[in-house]
Coordinates of C-alpha atoms (C1' of nucleotides) in Angstrom, one line a residue:
Chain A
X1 CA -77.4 -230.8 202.3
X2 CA -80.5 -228.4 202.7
X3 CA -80.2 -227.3 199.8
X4 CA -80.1 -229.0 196.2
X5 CA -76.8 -230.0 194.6
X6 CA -76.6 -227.0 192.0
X7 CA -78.5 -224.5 194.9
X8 CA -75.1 -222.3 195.5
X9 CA -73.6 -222.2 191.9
X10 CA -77.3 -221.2 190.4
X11 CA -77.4 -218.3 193.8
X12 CA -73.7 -217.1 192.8
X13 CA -75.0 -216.9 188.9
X14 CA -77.5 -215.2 189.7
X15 CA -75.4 -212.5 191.8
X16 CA -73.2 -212.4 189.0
X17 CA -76.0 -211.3 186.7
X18 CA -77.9 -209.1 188.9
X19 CA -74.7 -207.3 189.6
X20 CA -73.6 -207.1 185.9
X21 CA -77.0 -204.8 185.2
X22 CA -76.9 -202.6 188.4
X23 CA -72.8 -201.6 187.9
X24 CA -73.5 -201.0 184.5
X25 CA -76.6 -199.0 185.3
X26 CA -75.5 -196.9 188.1
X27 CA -71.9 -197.4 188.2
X28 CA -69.6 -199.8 190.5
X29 CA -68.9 -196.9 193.2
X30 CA -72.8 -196.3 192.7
X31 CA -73.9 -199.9 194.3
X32 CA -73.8 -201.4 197.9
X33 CA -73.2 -205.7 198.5
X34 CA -76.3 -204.7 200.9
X35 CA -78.7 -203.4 198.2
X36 CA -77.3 -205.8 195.6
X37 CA -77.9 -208.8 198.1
X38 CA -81.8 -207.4 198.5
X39 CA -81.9 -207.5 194.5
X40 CA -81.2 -211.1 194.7
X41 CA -83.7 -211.7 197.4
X42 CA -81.0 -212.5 200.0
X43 CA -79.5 -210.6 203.2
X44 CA -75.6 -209.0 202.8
X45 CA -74.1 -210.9 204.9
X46 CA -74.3 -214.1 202.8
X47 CA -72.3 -212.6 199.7
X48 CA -68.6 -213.2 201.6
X49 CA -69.5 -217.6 201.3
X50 CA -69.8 -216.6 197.6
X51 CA -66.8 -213.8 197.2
X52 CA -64.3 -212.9 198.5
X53 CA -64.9 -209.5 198.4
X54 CA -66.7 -206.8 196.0
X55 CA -63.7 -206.4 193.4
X56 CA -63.7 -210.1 192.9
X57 CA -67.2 -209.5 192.0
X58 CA -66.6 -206.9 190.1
X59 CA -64.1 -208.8 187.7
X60 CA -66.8 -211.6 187.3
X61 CA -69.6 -209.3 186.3
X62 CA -67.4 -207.1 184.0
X63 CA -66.9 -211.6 182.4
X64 CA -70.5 -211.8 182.4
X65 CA -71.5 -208.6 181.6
X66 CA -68.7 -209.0 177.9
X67 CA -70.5 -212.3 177.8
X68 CA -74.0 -211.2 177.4
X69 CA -73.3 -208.6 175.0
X70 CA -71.1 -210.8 172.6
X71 CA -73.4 -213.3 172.4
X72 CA -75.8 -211.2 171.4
X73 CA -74.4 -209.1 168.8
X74 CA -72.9 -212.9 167.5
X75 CA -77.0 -213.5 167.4
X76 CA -77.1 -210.1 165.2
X77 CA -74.2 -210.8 163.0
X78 CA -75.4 -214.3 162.5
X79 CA -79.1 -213.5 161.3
X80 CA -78.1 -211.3 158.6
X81 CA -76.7 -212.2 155.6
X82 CA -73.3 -212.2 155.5
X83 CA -72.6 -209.1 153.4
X84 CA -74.9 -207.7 155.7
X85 CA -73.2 -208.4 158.9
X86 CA -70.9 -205.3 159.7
X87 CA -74.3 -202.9 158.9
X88 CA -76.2 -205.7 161.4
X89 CA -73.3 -205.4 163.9
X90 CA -73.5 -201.5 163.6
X91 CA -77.1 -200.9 163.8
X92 CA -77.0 -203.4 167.4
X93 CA -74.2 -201.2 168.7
X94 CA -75.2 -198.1 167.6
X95 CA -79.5 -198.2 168.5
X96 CA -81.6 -196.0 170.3
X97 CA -82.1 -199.0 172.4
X98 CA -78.5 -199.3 173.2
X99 CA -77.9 -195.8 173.8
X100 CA -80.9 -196.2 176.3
X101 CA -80.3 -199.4 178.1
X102 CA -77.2 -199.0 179.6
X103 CA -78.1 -201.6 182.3
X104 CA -77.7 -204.1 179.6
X105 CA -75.1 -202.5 177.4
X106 CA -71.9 -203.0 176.8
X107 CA -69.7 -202.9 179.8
X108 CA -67.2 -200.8 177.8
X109 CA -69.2 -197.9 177.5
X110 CA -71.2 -198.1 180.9
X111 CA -68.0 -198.2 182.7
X112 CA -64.5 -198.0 180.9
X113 CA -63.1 -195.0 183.2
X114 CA -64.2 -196.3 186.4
X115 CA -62.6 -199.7 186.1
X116 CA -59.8 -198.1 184.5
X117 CA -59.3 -197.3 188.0
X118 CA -59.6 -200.6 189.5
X119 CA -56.9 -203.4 190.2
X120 CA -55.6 -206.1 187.7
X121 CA -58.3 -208.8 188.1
X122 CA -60.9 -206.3 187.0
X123 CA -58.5 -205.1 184.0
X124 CA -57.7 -208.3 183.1
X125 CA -61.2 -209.0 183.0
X126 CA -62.0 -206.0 180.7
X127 CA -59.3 -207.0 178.3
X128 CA -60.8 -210.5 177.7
X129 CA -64.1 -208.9 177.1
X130 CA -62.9 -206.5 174.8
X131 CA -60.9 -208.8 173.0
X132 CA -63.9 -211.4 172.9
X133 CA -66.0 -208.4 171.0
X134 CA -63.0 -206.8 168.8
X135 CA -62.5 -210.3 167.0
X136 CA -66.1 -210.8 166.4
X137 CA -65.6 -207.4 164.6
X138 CA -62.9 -208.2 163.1
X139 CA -64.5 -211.1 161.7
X140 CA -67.1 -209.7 159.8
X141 CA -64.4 -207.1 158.5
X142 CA -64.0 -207.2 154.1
X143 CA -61.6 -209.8 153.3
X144 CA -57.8 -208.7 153.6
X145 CA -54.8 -207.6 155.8
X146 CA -52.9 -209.8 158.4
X147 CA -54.7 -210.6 161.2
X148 CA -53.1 -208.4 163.6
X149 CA -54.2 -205.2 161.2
X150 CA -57.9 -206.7 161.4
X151 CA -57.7 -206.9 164.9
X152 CA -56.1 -203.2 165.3
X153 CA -58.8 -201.9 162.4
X154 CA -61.3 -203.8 164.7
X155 CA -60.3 -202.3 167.8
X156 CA -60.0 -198.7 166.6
X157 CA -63.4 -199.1 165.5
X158 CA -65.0 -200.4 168.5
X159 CA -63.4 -197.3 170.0
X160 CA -65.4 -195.2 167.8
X161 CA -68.5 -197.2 168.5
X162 CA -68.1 -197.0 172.3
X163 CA -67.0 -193.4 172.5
X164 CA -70.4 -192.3 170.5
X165 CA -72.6 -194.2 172.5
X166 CA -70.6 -192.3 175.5
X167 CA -71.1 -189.4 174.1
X168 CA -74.9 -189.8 173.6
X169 CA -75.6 -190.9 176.8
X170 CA -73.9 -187.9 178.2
X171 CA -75.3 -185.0 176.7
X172 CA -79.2 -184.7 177.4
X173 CA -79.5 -183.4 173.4
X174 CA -81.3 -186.0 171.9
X175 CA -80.1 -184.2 168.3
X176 CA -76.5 -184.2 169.3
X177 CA -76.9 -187.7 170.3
X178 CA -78.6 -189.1 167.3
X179 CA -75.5 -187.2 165.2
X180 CA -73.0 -189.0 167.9
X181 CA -74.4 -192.3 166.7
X182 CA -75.3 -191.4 162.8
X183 CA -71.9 -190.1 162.6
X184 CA -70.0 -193.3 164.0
X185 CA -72.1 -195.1 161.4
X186 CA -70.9 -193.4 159.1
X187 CA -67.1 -193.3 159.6
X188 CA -67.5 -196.9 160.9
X189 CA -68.3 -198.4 157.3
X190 CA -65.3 -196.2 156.1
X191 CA -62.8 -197.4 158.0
X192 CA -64.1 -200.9 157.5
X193 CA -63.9 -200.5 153.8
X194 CA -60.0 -198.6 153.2
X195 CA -57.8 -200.5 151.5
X196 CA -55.2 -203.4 153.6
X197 CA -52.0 -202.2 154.0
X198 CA -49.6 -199.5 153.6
Chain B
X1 CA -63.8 -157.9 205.5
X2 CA -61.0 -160.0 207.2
X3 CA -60.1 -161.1 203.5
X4 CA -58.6 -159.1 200.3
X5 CA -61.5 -158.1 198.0
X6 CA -61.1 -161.4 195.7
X7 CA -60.3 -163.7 198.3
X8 CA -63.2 -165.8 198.1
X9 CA -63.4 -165.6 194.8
X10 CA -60.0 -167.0 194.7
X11 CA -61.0 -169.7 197.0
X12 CA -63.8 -170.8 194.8
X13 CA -61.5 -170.8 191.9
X14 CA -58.6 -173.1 193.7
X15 CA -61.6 -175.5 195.0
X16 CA -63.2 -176.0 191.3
X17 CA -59.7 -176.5 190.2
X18 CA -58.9 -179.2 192.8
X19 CA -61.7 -181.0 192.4
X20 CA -61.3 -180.5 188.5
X21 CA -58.2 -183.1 189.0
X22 CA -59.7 -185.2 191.6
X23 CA -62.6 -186.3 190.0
X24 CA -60.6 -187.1 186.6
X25 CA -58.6 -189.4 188.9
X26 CA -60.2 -190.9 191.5
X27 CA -64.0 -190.4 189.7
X28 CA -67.1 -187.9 191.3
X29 CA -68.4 -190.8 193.6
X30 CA -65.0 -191.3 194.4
X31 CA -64.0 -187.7 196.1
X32 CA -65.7 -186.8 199.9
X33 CA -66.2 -182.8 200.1
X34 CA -63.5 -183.5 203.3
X35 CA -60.8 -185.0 201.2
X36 CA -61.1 -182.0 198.5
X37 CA -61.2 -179.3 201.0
X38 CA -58.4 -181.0 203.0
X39 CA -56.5 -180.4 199.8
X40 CA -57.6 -177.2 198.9
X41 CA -56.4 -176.3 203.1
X42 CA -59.8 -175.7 204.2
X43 CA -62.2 -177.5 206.7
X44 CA -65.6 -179.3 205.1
X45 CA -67.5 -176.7 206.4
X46 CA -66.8 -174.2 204.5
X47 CA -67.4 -175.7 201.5
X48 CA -71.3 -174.7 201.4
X49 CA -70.4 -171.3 201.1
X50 CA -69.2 -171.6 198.1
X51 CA -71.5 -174.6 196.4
X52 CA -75.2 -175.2 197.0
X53 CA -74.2 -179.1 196.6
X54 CA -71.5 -181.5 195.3
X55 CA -73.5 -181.7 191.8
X56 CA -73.0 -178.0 191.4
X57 CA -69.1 -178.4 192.5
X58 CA -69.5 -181.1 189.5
X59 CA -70.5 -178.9 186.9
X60 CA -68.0 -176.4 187.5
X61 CA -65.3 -178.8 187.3
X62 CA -66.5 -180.3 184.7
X63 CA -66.6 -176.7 182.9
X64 CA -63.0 -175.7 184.5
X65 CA -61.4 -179.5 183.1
X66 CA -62.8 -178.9 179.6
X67 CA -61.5 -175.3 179.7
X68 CA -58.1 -176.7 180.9
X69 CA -57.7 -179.6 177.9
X70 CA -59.3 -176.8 175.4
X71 CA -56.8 -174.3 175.7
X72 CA -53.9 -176.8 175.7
X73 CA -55.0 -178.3 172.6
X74 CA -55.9 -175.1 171.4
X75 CA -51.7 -174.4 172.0
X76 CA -50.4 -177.8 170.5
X77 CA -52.2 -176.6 167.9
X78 CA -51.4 -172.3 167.5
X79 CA -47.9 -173.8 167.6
X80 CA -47.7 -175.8 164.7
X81 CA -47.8 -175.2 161.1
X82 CA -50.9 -174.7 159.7
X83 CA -50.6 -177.8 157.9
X84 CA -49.5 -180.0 160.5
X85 CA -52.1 -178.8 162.9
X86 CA -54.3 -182.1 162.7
X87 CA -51.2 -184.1 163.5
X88 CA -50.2 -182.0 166.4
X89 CA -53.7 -182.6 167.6
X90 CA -53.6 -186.3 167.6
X91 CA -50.0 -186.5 168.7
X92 CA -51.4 -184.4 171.8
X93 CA -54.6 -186.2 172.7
X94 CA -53.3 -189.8 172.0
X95 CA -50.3 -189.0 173.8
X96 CA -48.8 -191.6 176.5
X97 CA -49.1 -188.7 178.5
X98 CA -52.4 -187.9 178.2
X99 CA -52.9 -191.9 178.4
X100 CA -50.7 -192.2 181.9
X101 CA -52.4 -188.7 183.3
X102 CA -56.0 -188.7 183.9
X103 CA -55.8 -186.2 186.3
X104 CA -54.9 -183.2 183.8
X105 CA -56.2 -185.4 180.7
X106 CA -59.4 -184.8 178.7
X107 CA -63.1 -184.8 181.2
X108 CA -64.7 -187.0 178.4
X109 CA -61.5 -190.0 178.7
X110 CA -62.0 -189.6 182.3
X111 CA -65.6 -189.2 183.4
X112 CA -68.4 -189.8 180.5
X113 CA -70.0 -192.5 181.5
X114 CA -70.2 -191.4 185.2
X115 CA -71.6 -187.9 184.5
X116 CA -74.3 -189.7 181.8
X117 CA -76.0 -190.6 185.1
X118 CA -76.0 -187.1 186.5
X119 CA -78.6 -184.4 186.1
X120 CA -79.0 -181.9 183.9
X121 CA -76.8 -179.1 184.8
X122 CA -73.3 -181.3 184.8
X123 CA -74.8 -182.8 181.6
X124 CA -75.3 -179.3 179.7
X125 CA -71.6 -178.4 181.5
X126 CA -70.0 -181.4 179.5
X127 CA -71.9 -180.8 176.3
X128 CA -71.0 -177.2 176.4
X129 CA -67.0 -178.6 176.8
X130 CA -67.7 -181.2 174.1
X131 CA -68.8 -178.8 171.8
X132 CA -66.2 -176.8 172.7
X133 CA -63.4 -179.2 171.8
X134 CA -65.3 -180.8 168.6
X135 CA -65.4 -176.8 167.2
X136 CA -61.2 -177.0 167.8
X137 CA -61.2 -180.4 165.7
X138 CA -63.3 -178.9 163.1
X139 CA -61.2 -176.2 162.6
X140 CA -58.1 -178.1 161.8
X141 CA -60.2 -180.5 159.2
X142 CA -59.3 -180.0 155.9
X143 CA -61.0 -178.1 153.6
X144 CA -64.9 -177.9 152.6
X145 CA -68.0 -179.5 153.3
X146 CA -70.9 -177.8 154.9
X147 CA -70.4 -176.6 158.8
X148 CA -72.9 -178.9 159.8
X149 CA -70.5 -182.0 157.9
X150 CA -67.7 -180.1 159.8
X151 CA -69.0 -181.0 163.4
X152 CA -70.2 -184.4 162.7
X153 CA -67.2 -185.0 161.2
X154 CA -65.0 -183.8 163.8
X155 CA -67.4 -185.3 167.0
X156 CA -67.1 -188.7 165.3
X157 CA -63.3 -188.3 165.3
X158 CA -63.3 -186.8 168.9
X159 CA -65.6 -190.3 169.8
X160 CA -63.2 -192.3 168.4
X161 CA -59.9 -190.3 170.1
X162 CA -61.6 -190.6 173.8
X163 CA -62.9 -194.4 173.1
X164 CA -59.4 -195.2 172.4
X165 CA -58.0 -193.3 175.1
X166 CA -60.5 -194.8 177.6
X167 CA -59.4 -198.3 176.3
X168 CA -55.7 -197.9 176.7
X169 CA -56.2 -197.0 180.2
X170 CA -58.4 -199.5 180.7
X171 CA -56.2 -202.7 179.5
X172 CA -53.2 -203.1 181.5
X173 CA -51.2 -203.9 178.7
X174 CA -49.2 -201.9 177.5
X175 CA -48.6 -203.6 174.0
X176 CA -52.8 -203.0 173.3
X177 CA -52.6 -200.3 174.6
X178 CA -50.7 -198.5 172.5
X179 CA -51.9 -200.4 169.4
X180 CA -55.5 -198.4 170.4
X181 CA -53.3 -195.0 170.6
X182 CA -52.4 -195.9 167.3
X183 CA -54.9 -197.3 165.6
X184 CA -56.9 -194.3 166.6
X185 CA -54.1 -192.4 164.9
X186 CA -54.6 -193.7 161.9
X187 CA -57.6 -193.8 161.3
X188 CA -58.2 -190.1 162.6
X189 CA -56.1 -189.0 159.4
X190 CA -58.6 -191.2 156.9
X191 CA -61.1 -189.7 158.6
X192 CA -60.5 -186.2 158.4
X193 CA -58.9 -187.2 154.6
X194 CA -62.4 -188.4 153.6
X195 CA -63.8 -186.2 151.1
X196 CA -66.9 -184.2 152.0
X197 CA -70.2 -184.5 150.3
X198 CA -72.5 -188.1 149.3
Chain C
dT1 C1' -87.1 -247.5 211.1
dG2 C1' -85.6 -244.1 214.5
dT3 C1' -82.4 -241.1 216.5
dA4 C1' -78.1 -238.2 216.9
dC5 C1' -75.1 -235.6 214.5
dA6 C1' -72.6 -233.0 210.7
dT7 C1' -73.1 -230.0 207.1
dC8 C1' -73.5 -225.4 205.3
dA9 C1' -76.4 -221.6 202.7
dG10 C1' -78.2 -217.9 204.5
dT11 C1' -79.2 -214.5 208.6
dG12 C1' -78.7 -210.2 211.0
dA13 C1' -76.2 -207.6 214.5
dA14 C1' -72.1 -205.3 214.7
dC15 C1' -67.3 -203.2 213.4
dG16 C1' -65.1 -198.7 212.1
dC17 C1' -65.5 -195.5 208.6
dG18 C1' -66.7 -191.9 205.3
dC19 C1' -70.5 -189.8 203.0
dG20 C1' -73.3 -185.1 202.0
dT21 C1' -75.2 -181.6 204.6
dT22 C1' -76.4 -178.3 208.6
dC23 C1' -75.4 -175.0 211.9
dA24 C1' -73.8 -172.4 216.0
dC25 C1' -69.7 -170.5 216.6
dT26 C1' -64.8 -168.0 216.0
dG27 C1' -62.0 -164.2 215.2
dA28 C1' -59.7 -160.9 212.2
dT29 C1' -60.9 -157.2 209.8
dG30 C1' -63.4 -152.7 208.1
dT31 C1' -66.6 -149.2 209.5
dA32 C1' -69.2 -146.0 212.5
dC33 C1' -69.2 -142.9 216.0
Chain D
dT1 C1' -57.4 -141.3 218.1
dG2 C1' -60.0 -144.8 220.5
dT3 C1' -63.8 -147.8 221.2
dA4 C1' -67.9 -150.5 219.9
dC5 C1' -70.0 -153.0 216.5
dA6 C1' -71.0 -155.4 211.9
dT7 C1' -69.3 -158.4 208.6
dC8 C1' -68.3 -162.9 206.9
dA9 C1' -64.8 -166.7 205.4
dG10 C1' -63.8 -170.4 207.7
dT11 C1' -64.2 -173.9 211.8
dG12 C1' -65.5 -178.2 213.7
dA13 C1' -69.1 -180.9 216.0
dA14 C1' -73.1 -183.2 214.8
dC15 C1' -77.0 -185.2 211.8
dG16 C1' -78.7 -189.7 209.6
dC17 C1' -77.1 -192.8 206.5
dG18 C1' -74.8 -196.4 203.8
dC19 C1' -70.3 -198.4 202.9
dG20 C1' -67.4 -203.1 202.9
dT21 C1' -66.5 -206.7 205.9
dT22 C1' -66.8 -210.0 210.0
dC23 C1' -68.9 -213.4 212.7
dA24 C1' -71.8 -216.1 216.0
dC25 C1' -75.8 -218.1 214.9
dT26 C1' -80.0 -220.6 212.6
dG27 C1' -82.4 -224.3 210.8
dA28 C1' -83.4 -227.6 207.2
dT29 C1' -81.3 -231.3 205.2
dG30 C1' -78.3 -235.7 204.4
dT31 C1' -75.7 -239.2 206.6
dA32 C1' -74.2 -242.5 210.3
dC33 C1' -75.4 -245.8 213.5

DNA sequence: TGTACATCAGTGAACGCGCGTTCACTGATGTAC
DNA sequence: TGTACATCAGTGAACGCGCGTTCACTGATGTAC
């Protein structure tokens, strides 16, 4: 072979990861195999011997894209001390930085509607994400309640989470977005903390 | 004039409102100026008599879609007890309806990430609609706290209602689905039952 | 050890198509004389 | 009252461009003899 025995699988990584930043930052619709191939020093035509065709890309960087950002708000969660670890998780989520960086954000709030849209690989790519980050949440919840009300509690607050860094990013008021994020703090350690059960 | 007095006004009108719908459902980058004026009965052409450009056809819907949720809310709302106003509001927004309907559903569920890349003029257009639903939620909070408390209050909650909109679209699954709808629920009453005040 | 061949990641032209935008034109009407 | 003209919403061809996808080809390597 011409090239070494890992050459291909490192190339179609690296597609993968290159892709996972530019949908995020300028949306799916808003990024062309041809450009995307140029990112990766390569020419278009070469991205159908690694996919099959741009949604199956899509559902692999939406993997990837979950991936990086769970591991590293487990990196976070894991350096604080443990009473510390929601308020660690929170202040990741909910930074300047994040609100900023949506290239290497979470894939929820870069792109949620849009693959909403797409077909079932994509979604059921999303899901596993989503699921991946809501029981990392859930785990750093206050002792209590079955596991299925952590997970729901967990869920309902990453939906907070994501809709305020949404919201930020959306409306050029850097005081509107600042009490978008301050806000979801806020109500993010109060739903953490109610009482289990009925 | 060939045309009645308001006939191009009207024109205007029926192509913000189509486009209102389309890009809730198919996304901005996802509608050609053809395939909106095709469905508004018109030829392209026309279209640049009415709209310096596509973005300025974006901020109007995005004005016109806001306007559309607002004043449905703002009647789930007038209709119901005074007391059960909060609940009518949920029961609207976290609706399977507004879940299955994107089209006619809420511009935030539907576009935010996608106009956070846009300039300035569709981003002051959604944070004049924001504001304009967060000031309906406010309203319906329960009593005291500061009007300032009021907003934050009620834009954290709004956050929180589109997040977990977003994500039951989003899943394709319809048990998580509606565990987000509901989740959402519920912790959109301990919010707004939170007392006001350090 | 030297030569012929198979492999295959990547190349780049080409496919049909739709994009946003421009512009010369159409044709039905109201207005001027 | 009848005719010529101005108005202007809408038409449709055309602009250059990028889209996702296909495919015959390149050329450096490993393998077979």
């Amino acid at each position: 072979m011409r090239y070494g025995r890992n050459h291909k699988a490192e190339t179609r990584a690296r597609i993968v990861d290159i892709a996972a930043a530019r949908f995020r930052r300028d949306g799916v619709n808003g990024v062309g195999i041809q450009s995307l191939m140029a990112d990766a020093g390569l020419t278009h035509g070469g991205f159908y011997a690694h996919f099959p065709s741009k949604d199956h890309l899509v559902a692999e960087a939406v993997r990837a894209g979950f991936e990086q950002t769970a591991a590293f708000l487990a990196r976070m969660v894991a350096e604080a001390a443990p009473a510390e670890r929601f308020r660690a998780f929170l202040d990741a989520y909910l930074s300047e930085q994040h609100r900023a960086h949506m290239e290497r954000g979470c894939v929820g709030a870069a792109l949620a509607p849009e693959l909403a849209r797409m077909g079932p690989a994509v979604k059921g790519s999303f899901k596993a994400g989503l699921l991946r980050i809501v029981d990392l949440i859930a785990d750093i919840l206050p002792d209590g309640g079955t596991p299925d009300a952590r997970r729901d509690r967990a869920l309902t607050i990453f939906a907070m989470l994501m809709g305020a860094v949404q919201l930020a990013r959306t409306v050029d008021d850097p005081d509107l977005a600042a009490a978008a994020l301050a806000g979801a703090r806020e109500q993010a350690f109060s739903a953490a903390a109610m009482p289990w059960g009925r």
